[in-house]
Coordinates of C-alpha atoms and ligand atoms in Angstrom, one line a residue:
X1 CA 0.0 0.0 0.0
X2 CA 1.3 3.5 -0.9
X3 CA 0.0 6.7 0.7
X4 CA 0.2 10.0 -1.2
X5 CA 3.6 11.8 -1.1
X6 CA 4.0 13.8 2.1
X7 CA 4.9 17.4 1.7
X8 CA 6.4 20.2 3.8
X9 CA 4.3 23.0 5.2
X10 CA 6.3 26.2 5.3
X11 CA 5.1 29.8 5.5
X12 CA 1.5 28.7 4.7
X13 CA 2.5 26.6 1.6
X14 CA 2.4 22.9 1.1
X15 CA 5.4 22.0 -1.0
X16 CA 8.2 19.6 -1.8
X17 CA 11.8 20.1 -0.5
X18 CA 13.5 23.0 -2.3
X19 CA 15.9 20.5 -4.0
X20 CA 13.1 18.0 -4.7
X21 CA 14.7 15.4 -2.4
X22 CA 12.5 12.6 -0.9
X23 CA 13.0 9.6 1.3
X24 CA 11.0 6.5 1.9
X25 CA 8.7 5.9 4.8
X26 CA 9.0 2.2 5.8
X27 CA 6.3 0.0 7.3
X28 CA 7.5 -1.8 10.4
X29 CA 5.1 -4.7 9.5
X30 CA 6.5 -5.4 6.1
X31 CA 9.8 -3.5 5.9
X32 CA 8.4 -2.1 2.6
X33 CA 7.9 1.6 1.6
X34 CA 4.5 3.1 2.3
X35 CA 5.1 6.7 1.2
X36 CA 7.5 9.1 -0.3
X37 CA 8.3 12.0 2.0
X38 CA 9.8 15.4 1.4
X39 CA 13.4 15.4 2.6
X40 CA 13.9 18.9 3.7
X41 CA 17.3 20.7 3.4
X42 CA 19.0 23.3 5.6
X43 CA 17.5 26.0 3.4
X44 CA 14.0 24.6 3.9
X45 CA 14.4 24.7 7.7
X46 CA 15.9 28.2 7.5
X47 CA 12.8 29.4 5.7
X48 CA 10.5 27.7 8.2
X49 CA 12.3 29.4 11.1
X50 CA 12.2 32.8 9.4
X51 CA 8.5 32.3 8.7
X52 CA 7.7 31.4 12.3
X53 CA 9.7 34.3 13.6
X54 CA 8.0 36.7 11.1
X55 CA 4.5 35.4 12.1
X56 CA 5.3 35.8 15.8
X57 CA 6.8 39.3 15.4
X58 CA 4.6 40.9 12.8
X59 CA 1.1 39.4 13.0
X60 CA -1.6 39.5 15.7
X61 CA -1.3 35.7 16.3
X62 CA 0.3 36.1 19.7
X63 CA -2.3 38.6 20.9
X64 CA -5.5 37.5 19.0
X65 CA -7.0 34.8 21.3
X66 CA -10.2 34.5 19.3
X67 CA -8.3 33.8 16.1
X68 CA -6.2 31.2 17.7
X69 CA -9.3 29.5 19.2
X70 CA -11.1 29.5 15.8
X71 CA -8.1 28.1 14.0
X72 CA -7.5 25.3 16.5
X73 CA -11.2 24.4 16.5
X74 CA -11.1 24.1 12.7
X75 CA -7.9 22.1 12.8
X76 CA -9.4 19.7 15.4
X77 CA -12.5 19.2 13.2
X78 CA -10.3 18.4 10.2
X79 CA -8.2 16.0 12.1
X80 CA -11.3 14.3 13.5
X81 CA -12.8 14.0 10.0
X82 CA -9.6 12.2 9.0
X83 CA -9.7 9.7 11.9
X84 CA -9.5 6.7 9.6
X85 CA -6.5 8.0 7.8
X86 CA -4.8 8.7 11.0
X87 CA -5.5 5.2 12.2
X88 CA -4.1 3.8 8.9
X89 CA -0.9 5.9 9.4
X90 CA -0.5 4.8 13.0
X91 CA -0.9 1.2 12.0
X92 CA 1.2 1.2 8.9
X93 CA 3.8 3.9 9.8
X94 CA 4.2 3.6 13.6
X95 CA 3.6 -0.2 13.5
X96 CA 0.7 0.1 16.0
X97 CA -1.3 -3.1 16.5
X98 CA -5.0 -2.4 16.1
X99 CA -5.6 -2.7 19.9
X100 CA -3.5 0.5 20.5
X101 CA -5.3 2.7 18.0
X102 CA -8.0 3.8 20.5
X103 CA -5.3 4.8 23.1
X104 CA -2.8 6.2 22.9
X105 CA -2.3 6.4 19.1
X106 CA -5.4 8.1 17.6
X107 CA -8.8 8.3 19.3
X108 CA -7.6 9.4 22.7
X109 CA -5.5 12.3 21.5
X110 CA -8.3 13.3 19.0
X111 CA -10.7 13.6 21.9
X112 CA -8.1 15.6 23.9
X113 CA -8.3 18.6 21.5
X114 CA -11.6 19.8 22.9
X115 CA -10.4 19.3 26.4
X116 CA -7.3 21.4 25.7
X117 CA -9.7 24.1 24.3
X118 CA -11.6 24.1 27.6
X119 CA -8.3 24.5 29.5
X120 CA -7.4 27.4 27.2
X121 CA -10.6 29.1 28.1
X122 CA -9.7 28.8 31.8
X123 CA -6.3 30.4 31.5
X124 CA -6.0 33.5 33.7
X125 CA -4.3 35.8 31.2
X126 CA -4.2 38.8 33.6
X127 CA -4.0 38.4 37.3
X128 CA -4.4 41.5 39.5
X129 CA -1.8 41.8 42.2
X130 CA -3.1 44.9 44.0
X131 CA -1.4 48.1 45.0
X132 CA 1.9 48.4 46.7
X133 CA 3.8 51.5 47.8
X134 CA 7.2 52.1 46.4
X135 CA 9.5 55.0 45.8
X136 CA 7.1 57.5 47.4
X137 CA 4.1 56.5 45.3
X138 CA 1.7 53.6 44.7
X139 CA 1.9 51.0 42.0
X140 CA -1.0 49.1 40.6
X141 CA 0.3 45.7 39.6
X142 CA -0.8 43.0 37.2
X143 CA 0.7 39.7 36.1
X144 CA 0.2 39.1 32.4
X145 CA 0.7 35.8 30.6
X146 CA 2.1 36.0 27.1
X147 CA 3.2 33.6 24.4
X148 CA 6.8 32.3 24.9
X149 CA 7.6 32.9 21.2
X150 CA 8.8 30.7 18.4
X151 CA 8.8 27.0 19.4
X152 CA 10.8 24.2 17.9
X153 CA 8.7 21.0 18.4
X154 CA 10.9 17.8 18.1
X155 CA 9.0 14.6 18.5
X156 CA 9.7 10.8 18.6
X157 CA 8.2 7.9 16.6
X158 CA 6.5 5.7 19.3
X159 CA 3.3 7.6 19.9
X160 CA 3.8 10.5 17.4
X161 CA 0.2 11.8 17.0
X162 CA -0.4 11.8 20.7
X163 CA 2.8 13.8 21.4
X164 CA 2.2 16.1 18.4
X165 CA -1.2 17.0 19.8
X166 CA 0.2 17.4 23.3
X167 CA 2.7 19.9 22.1
X168 CA 1.3 21.7 19.0
X169 CA -2.2 22.4 20.3
X170 CA -1.1 24.1 23.6
X171 CA 1.7 25.9 21.9
X172 CA -0.6 27.4 19.2
X173 CA -3.3 28.3 21.8
X174 CA -0.7 30.0 24.0
X175 CA 0.1 32.3 21.0
X176 CA 3.4 30.7 20.0
X177 CA 4.3 30.0 16.4
X178 CA 5.6 26.5 15.8
X179 CA 8.1 24.6 13.7
X180 CA 7.4 20.9 14.0
X181 CA 10.3 18.4 13.2
X182 CA 9.0 14.8 13.6
X183 CA 11.1 11.7 13.8
X184 CA 12.1 10.5 10.3
X185 CA 10.3 7.2 10.9
X186 CA 6.9 8.7 11.4
X187 CA 6.4 11.7 9.1
X188 CA 2.8 11.1 8.0
X189 CA 1.4 11.5 11.5
X190 CA 3.0 15.0 11.4
X191 CA 2.6 16.2 7.8
X192 CA -1.2 15.8 8.2
X193 CA -1.1 18.8 10.6
X194 CA 0.4 20.9 7.8
X195 CA -2.1 19.6 5.3
X196 CA -5.1 20.3 7.6
X197 CA -3.8 23.7 8.6
X198 CA -3.5 24.7 4.9
X199 CA -7.1 23.5 4.3
X200 CA -8.5 25.6 7.2
X201 CA -6.4 28.7 6.2
X202 CA -4.0 29.1 9.0
X203 CA -2.1 32.4 8.8
X204 CA 1.2 31.9 7.0
X205 CA 4.1 30.9 9.2
X206 CA 2.1 30.2 12.4
X207 CA 2.6 26.4 12.0
X208 CA 5.4 24.8 9.9
X209 CA 6.1 21.1 9.5
X210 CA 9.5 20.0 8.3
X211 CA 10.4 16.4 7.6
X212 CA 13.8 15.0 6.9
X213 CA 15.5 11.6 6.6
X214 CA 18.5 12.7 8.7
X215 CA 17.3 12.6 12.4
X216 CA 19.9 15.1 13.7
X217 CA 20.8 18.1 11.4
X218 CA 17.5 20.0 11.2
X219 CA 16.6 19.4 14.8
X220 CA 20.0 20.8 15.8
X221 CA 19.3 23.8 13.6
X222 CA 16.2 24.5 15.7
X223 CA 18.2 24.1 18.9
X224 CA 21.0 26.4 17.9
X225 CA 19.2 29.1 16.0
X226 CA 18.7 32.3 18.1
X227 CA 15.4 33.0 16.3
X228 CA 13.9 30.1 18.1
X229 CA 12.8 30.9 21.7
X230 CA 11.9 27.5 23.1
X231 CA 12.5 23.8 22.3
X232 CA 9.7 21.4 23.2
X233 CA 11.3 17.9 22.9
X234 CA 10.2 14.4 23.5
X235 CA 12.7 11.6 23.0
X236 CA 15.6 9.8 24.6
X237 CA 17.7 11.2 27.5
X238 CA 20.8 10.9 25.3
X239 CA 19.4 13.4 22.8
X240 CA 17.9 15.5 25.6
X241 CA 21.4 16.0 27.0
X242 CA 22.7 16.9 23.6
X243 CA 19.9 19.5 23.2
X244 CA 20.9 21.0 26.5
X245 CA 24.5 21.3 25.5
X246 CA 23.7 22.7 22.0
X247 CA 21.1 25.0 23.4
X248 CA 23.4 26.6 25.9
X249 CA 25.1 29.3 23.7
X250 CA 21.7 30.8 23.0
X251 CA 20.4 30.0 26.6
X252 CA 17.5 28.2 24.9
X253 CA 14.4 27.6 27.0
X254 CA 13.9 23.8 27.1
X255 CA 11.0 21.5 27.8
X256 CA 12.3 18.0 27.8
X257 CA 10.2 14.8 28.0
X258 CA 12.6 11.9 28.2
X259 CA 12.8 8.2 28.9
X260 CA 11.9 6.0 31.8
X261 CA 12.6 2.7 33.6
X262 CA 9.5 2.7 35.7
X263 CA 8.7 0.2 38.4
X264 CA 5.6 -1.8 39.0
X265 CA 5.5 -2.8 42.7
X266 CA 3.2 -5.7 43.5
X267 CA 2.7 -6.3 47.2
X268 CA 2.1 -9.7 48.7
X269 CA -1.4 -8.8 50.1
X270 CA -3.2 -8.6 46.8
X271 CA -6.2 -10.8 46.2
X272 CA -5.8 -10.7 42.5
X273 CA -2.0 -11.3 42.5
X274 CA -1.9 -13.1 39.1
X275 CA -3.7 -10.2 37.3
X276 CA -1.3 -7.7 39.0
X277 CA 1.8 -9.7 38.0
X278 CA 0.6 -9.9 34.4
X279 CA 0.5 -6.1 34.3
X280 CA 4.3 -6.3 34.3
X281 CA 4.3 -8.0 30.9
X282 CA 6.0 -5.5 28.6
X283 CA 4.0 -6.1 25.4
X284 CA 1.8 -3.0 24.8
X285 CA 3.1 -1.4 21.6
X286 CA 6.0 -3.8 21.8
X287 CA 7.3 -2.0 24.9
X288 CA 7.8 1.3 23.0
X289 CA 6.3 3.5 25.6
X290 CA 8.2 6.0 27.8
X291 CA 6.0 5.4 30.8
X292 CA 5.8 1.6 30.3
X293 CA 6.3 -0.3 33.6
X294 CA 9.5 -2.2 32.7
X295 CA 10.7 -3.3 36.1
X296 CA 8.4 -5.7 37.9
X297 CA 9.1 -5.8 41.6
X298 CA 7.5 -8.6 43.6
X299 CA 7.9 -9.8 47.2
X300 CA 10.5 -12.6 47.6
X301 CA 7.8 -14.6 49.5
X302 CA 5.8 -14.8 46.3
X303 CA 8.6 -14.7 43.8
X304 CA 8.4 -18.3 42.5
X305 CA 4.7 -18.0 42.2
X306 CA 5.2 -14.8 40.1
X307 CA 7.6 -16.6 37.8
X308 CA 5.1 -19.4 37.2
X309 CA 2.3 -16.9 36.5
X310 CA 4.5 -15.1 33.9
X311 CA 5.7 -18.3 32.2
X312 CA 2.1 -19.3 31.7
X313 CA 1.0 -15.8 30.6
X314 CA 3.8 -15.5 28.0
X315 CA 3.2 -19.1 26.7
X316 CA -0.3 -18.2 25.7
X317 CA 0.3 -14.6 24.6
X318 CA -1.2 -13.7 21.3
X319 CA 0.3 -10.9 19.3
X320 CA 1.6 -9.7 15.9
X321 CA -1.5 -10.1 13.7
X322 CA -2.0 -6.9 11.8
X323 CA -5.7 -7.5 11.3
X324 CA -6.6 -8.6 14.9
X325 CA -8.3 -5.7 16.8
X326 CA -7.5 -7.4 20.1
X327 CA -3.8 -7.5 19.6
X328 CA -1.7 -4.7 21.3
X329 CA 1.7 -5.8 20.2
X330 CA 3.2 -5.6 16.7
X331 CA 6.7 -5.0 15.4
X332 CA 9.4 -2.5 16.5
X333 CA 9.7 0.7 14.6
X334 CA 12.8 -0.1 12.5
X335 CA 15.6 -2.6 11.8
X336 CA 17.9 -0.3 13.8
X337 CA 15.6 -0.5 16.9
X338 CA 15.4 -4.3 16.6
X339 CA 19.2 -4.5 16.6
X340 CA 19.3 -2.3 19.7
X341 CA 16.7 -4.4 21.5
X342 CA 18.5 -7.6 20.5
X343 CA 21.7 -6.2 21.9
X344 CA 20.0 -5.6 25.3
X345 CA 18.7 -9.2 25.3
X346 CA 22.2 -10.5 24.7
X347 CA 23.4 -8.2 27.5
X348 CA 20.8 -9.7 29.9
X349 CA 21.9 -13.2 29.1
X350 CA 25.6 -12.3 29.5
X351 CA 24.9 -10.8 32.9
X352 CA 23.3 -14.0 34.1
X353 CA 19.6 -13.1 34.0
X354 CA 17.3 -16.1 33.1
X355 CA 15.0 -15.9 30.1
X356 CA 11.5 -17.3 30.7
X357 CA 10.0 -16.0 27.5
X358 CA 11.2 -15.0 24.0
X359 CA 14.7 -13.7 23.5
X360 CA 14.7 -13.9 19.7
X361 CA 13.7 -12.1 16.6
X362 CA 10.3 -13.4 15.6
X363 CA 10.4 -15.0 12.2
X364 CA 6.8 -16.2 11.8
X365 CA 5.2 -12.7 11.5
X366 CA 6.4 -11.6 8.2
X367 CA 9.3 -9.5 6.9
X368 CA 8.9 -6.7 9.5
X369 CA 10.9 -5.8 12.5
X370 CA 9.6 -8.3 15.0
X371 CA 11.1 -9.4 18.4
X372 CA 9.4 -12.0 20.5
X373 CA 7.7 -10.9 23.8
X374 CA 10.7 -11.4 26.1
X375 CA 11.0 -11.6 29.9
X376 CA 14.0 -12.1 32.2
X377 CA 13.8 -13.3 35.8
X378 CA 16.6 -13.5 38.4
X379 CA 17.5 -9.9 37.6
X380 CA 19.3 -7.6 40.0
X381 CA 18.8 -3.9 39.8
X382 CA 22.4 -3.2 38.9
X383 CA 22.1 -5.1 35.6
X384 CA 22.1 -3.2 32.3
X385 CA 18.6 -4.5 31.5
X386 CA 17.3 -3.1 34.8
X387 CA 19.0 0.3 34.5
X388 CA 18.7 1.3 30.8
X389 CA 15.6 2.0 28.8
X390 CA 15.3 -0.8 26.2
X391 CA 12.2 0.5 24.4
X392 CA 11.3 -3.0 23.2
X393 CA 9.2 -5.9 24.5
X394 CA 11.6 -6.9 27.3
X395 CA 10.5 -7.0 31.0
X396 CA 12.5 -7.9 34.1
X397 CA 11.5 -9.4 37.5
X398 CA 13.3 -8.3 40.6
X399 CA 12.4 -9.5 44.2
X400 CA 12.2 -7.2 47.2
X401 CA 12.3 -8.0 50.9
X402 CA 9.8 -5.5 52.3
X403 CA 8.1 -2.2 51.5
X404 CA 11.2 -0.2 52.3
X405 CA 13.3 -2.4 50.0
X406 CA 10.7 -2.0 47.2
X407 CA 10.9 1.8 47.5
X408 CA 14.7 1.6 47.5
X409 CA 14.8 -0.5 44.3
X410 CA 12.2 1.6 42.6
X411 CA 14.1 4.8 43.3
X412 CA 17.5 3.3 42.4
X413 CA 17.3 4.6 38.9
X414 CA 18.5 7.5 36.9
X415 CA 15.0 7.9 35.6
X416 CA 11.8 9.0 37.4
X417 CA 9.0 9.1 34.8
X418 CA 6.2 6.9 36.1
X419 CA 5.2 3.9 38.3
X420 CA 2.5 1.8 39.8
X421 CA 1.9 0.3 43.3
X422 CA -0.6 -2.5 43.8
X423 CA -1.8 -3.6 47.2
X424 CA -4.9 -5.0 48.9
X425 CA -4.4 -2.1 51.3
X426 CA -4.8 1.3 49.5
X427 CA -3.3 3.2 52.4
X428 CA -0.2 1.1 52.4
X429 CA 0.1 1.5 48.6
X430 CA -0.3 5.3 49.0
X431 CA 2.5 5.4 51.6
X432 CA 4.8 3.8 49.1
X433 CA 3.6 5.9 46.1
X434 CA 4.3 9.1 48.0
X435 CA 7.9 8.1 48.3
X436 CA 8.5 7.1 44.7
X437 CA 10.6 9.8 42.9
X438 CA 8.5 9.9 39.7
X439 CA 6.3 12.4 38.0
X440 CA 3.3 10.2 37.5
X441 CA 2.2 7.2 39.6
X442 CA -0.8 4.9 39.7
X443 CA -2.1 3.2 42.8
X444 CA -4.2 0.0 42.4
X445 CA -4.7 0.3 38.7
X446 CA -5.4 4.1 38.9
X447 CA -4.8 5.9 35.5
X448 CA -2.5 8.8 36.0
X449 CA -1.7 9.6 32.4
X450 CA -4.5 11.6 30.7
X451 CA -5.2 15.0 29.2
X452 CA -6.0 17.0 32.4
X453 CA -3.1 15.8 34.5
X454 CA 0.4 17.1 34.1
X455 CA 2.8 14.5 32.8
X456 CA 6.6 14.7 33.1
X457 CA 9.6 13.2 34.7
X458 CA 11.8 13.7 37.7
X459 CA 15.5 13.2 37.6
X460 CA 16.8 12.2 34.1
X461 CA 13.3 11.7 32.8
X462 CA 13.0 15.3 31.9
X463 CA 12.2 18.9 32.7
X464 CA 8.7 20.3 32.5
X465 CA 5.2 19.0 32.2
X466 CA 3.0 18.1 29.2
X467 CA -0.9 18.2 29.3
X468 CA -3.0 19.8 32.0
X469 CA -2.9 23.5 32.7
X470 CA 0.8 23.0 33.5
X471 CA 1.3 21.9 29.9
X472 CA 0.2 25.4 28.8
X473 CA 2.6 27.1 31.1
X474 CA 5.5 25.6 29.1
X475 CA 4.5 27.8 26.2
X476 CA 3.8 31.0 28.3
X477 CA 5.9 33.8 29.8
X478 CA 4.8 35.8 32.8
X479 CA 5.3 39.5 32.6
X480 CA 4.9 41.7 35.7
X481 CA 3.4 45.1 34.9
X482 CA 3.2 48.0 37.4
X483 CA 1.3 51.2 36.7
X484 CA 2.5 54.1 38.9
X485 CA 0.1 56.4 40.7
X486 CA 2.4 59.2 41.7
X487 CA 1.6 62.7 43.0
Ligands
NAD1 P1 15.3 10.1 19.9 O1 15.8 10.9 21.1 O2 16.3 9.3 19.1 O3 14.7 11.2 18.8 C1 13.6 12.0 19.2 C2 13.6 13.2 18.2 O4 14.8 13.9 18.3 C3 13.5 12.7 16.7 O5 12.7 13.6 16.0 C4 14.9 12.9 16.2 O6 15.0 13.1 14.8 C5 15.4 14.1 17.0 N1 16.8 14.2 17.2 C6 17.8 13.3 17.2 N2 19.0 13.8 17.5 C7 18.8 15.1 17.6 C8 19.7 16.2 18.0 N3 21.0 16.0 18.2 N4 19.2 17.4 18.0 C9 17.8 17.7 17.9 N5 16.9 16.7 17.6 C10 17.4 15.4 17.4 O7 14.1 9.3 20.4 P2 13.2 8.2 19.6 O8 14.1 7.1 19.4 O9 12.6 8.9 18.4 O10 12.0 7.9 20.6 C11 12.2 7.1 21.7 C12 12.5 7.9 23.0 O11 11.5 8.8 23.2 C13 12.6 7.0 24.2 O12 13.7 7.3 25.0 C14 11.3 7.3 25.0 O13 11.4 7.1 26.3 C15 11.2 8.8 24.6 N6 9.8 9.2 24.8 C16 9.5 10.0 25.9 C17 8.2 10.4 26.2 C18 7.8 11.2 27.3 O14 6.8 11.9 27.3 N7 8.6 11.3 28.4 C19 7.2 10.0 25.3 C20 7.5 9.2 24.2 C21 8.8 8.8 24.0

């Protein structure tokens, strides 16, 4: 299947790269091309940055809230009308199994647009701060929220549409102008924003979408260019560090959503112990989720039982059928990612962890980038597979002695993105949850990741928050205004 060629959207125009270059968008299911995509040059990115700067500095976009609302409402309507196309992209381009289309890939984020609009309506743009005497007179003070400026949005390939919505919609509503640079592996879930913006008549330069085969060069242009005020990035901690370094000379404002190695703590007092343990299977979207619970922590007293539960669950696990709406696991995004995941599996074996499921490339699912659902037991928290983000279908089981030990292991990580605590005693689980150093935590299957709650990491999982009212603050500045009443 081939989709129509994907074009750049720069300064209000949908167009090819200036030098006509294209690259192939590859399906993770088949390893075959599904679309030709514009491969932008440095000159194209330069034009996009200039257009976004111009739109911010010389049009009423940053100050005209009604216009912004109207444009985002229309963009949302267009995207919703293209729901099936988005689902086809998520499936064919991001390798999403059909069971993940509802959430997080397409329907969830489509529904979030209206909720973001309601949050926009609730922003307190001007906050009176009262009078205060100073220098022999009185000052009447107000805090004013204003757009942060030109935003470079750099996004990953795992849940691209979800993250594009989470960044682009609040940034536009805040009054910023945007240059979106998606991961090379998932261009179509971004270029559709340009196509829809063109159809609804966005003012030129307000939103720009620039795709390229090279993952680094054009993203670094955004980071180093002084015409860009803010970088909103989701991706790996490694690239996050690089962005900080490269952004330093222009003191770039940074919003970084990075990786995780989150713990699922299952306590011994659970009535539904087997269900809880199975939550630690790292299969959803083949483990390619930043907040995936990739370290399963169980009490030593029930460790052997947990191993048996996992062995049975993996033995019967059904996955990898592109047409089955119940499946939630498909391929990895690329051959490169598959090699990376296989290297972690080899590292786990070399460090003495014991495989109870998978461990190989899957060869019975077709020519795509498949790795078997894989699980290691007898893992210690100092092993590479327990410390580093694998971003593949690889889980690890670690025993703990008591609640204190569980907290210690969960927090013994460079990351701090998410987590879950499961217990028959909610108060006991809450005591543990309060001490986990992570930005988002579920207790007894509670869902902590959704549109109205801020999401973002502690420690090396990032800086800043996406979603919720806090998600808007990333794209706003606060100006203190004082009007003197002298004489
Ligand atoms: P990545 O860090 O390799 O790339 C992310 C984006 O950065 C891509 O668009 C890429 O082209 C671009 N990029 C790469 N090098 C760059 C550079 N030097 N300067 C500027 N941009 C550059 O990540 P990925 O492999 O696409 O995605 C997987 C990672 O994303 C995982 O680590 C995952 O945890 C993380 N992630 C985090 C969240 C979150 O909200 N915290 C959500 C989803 C994914």
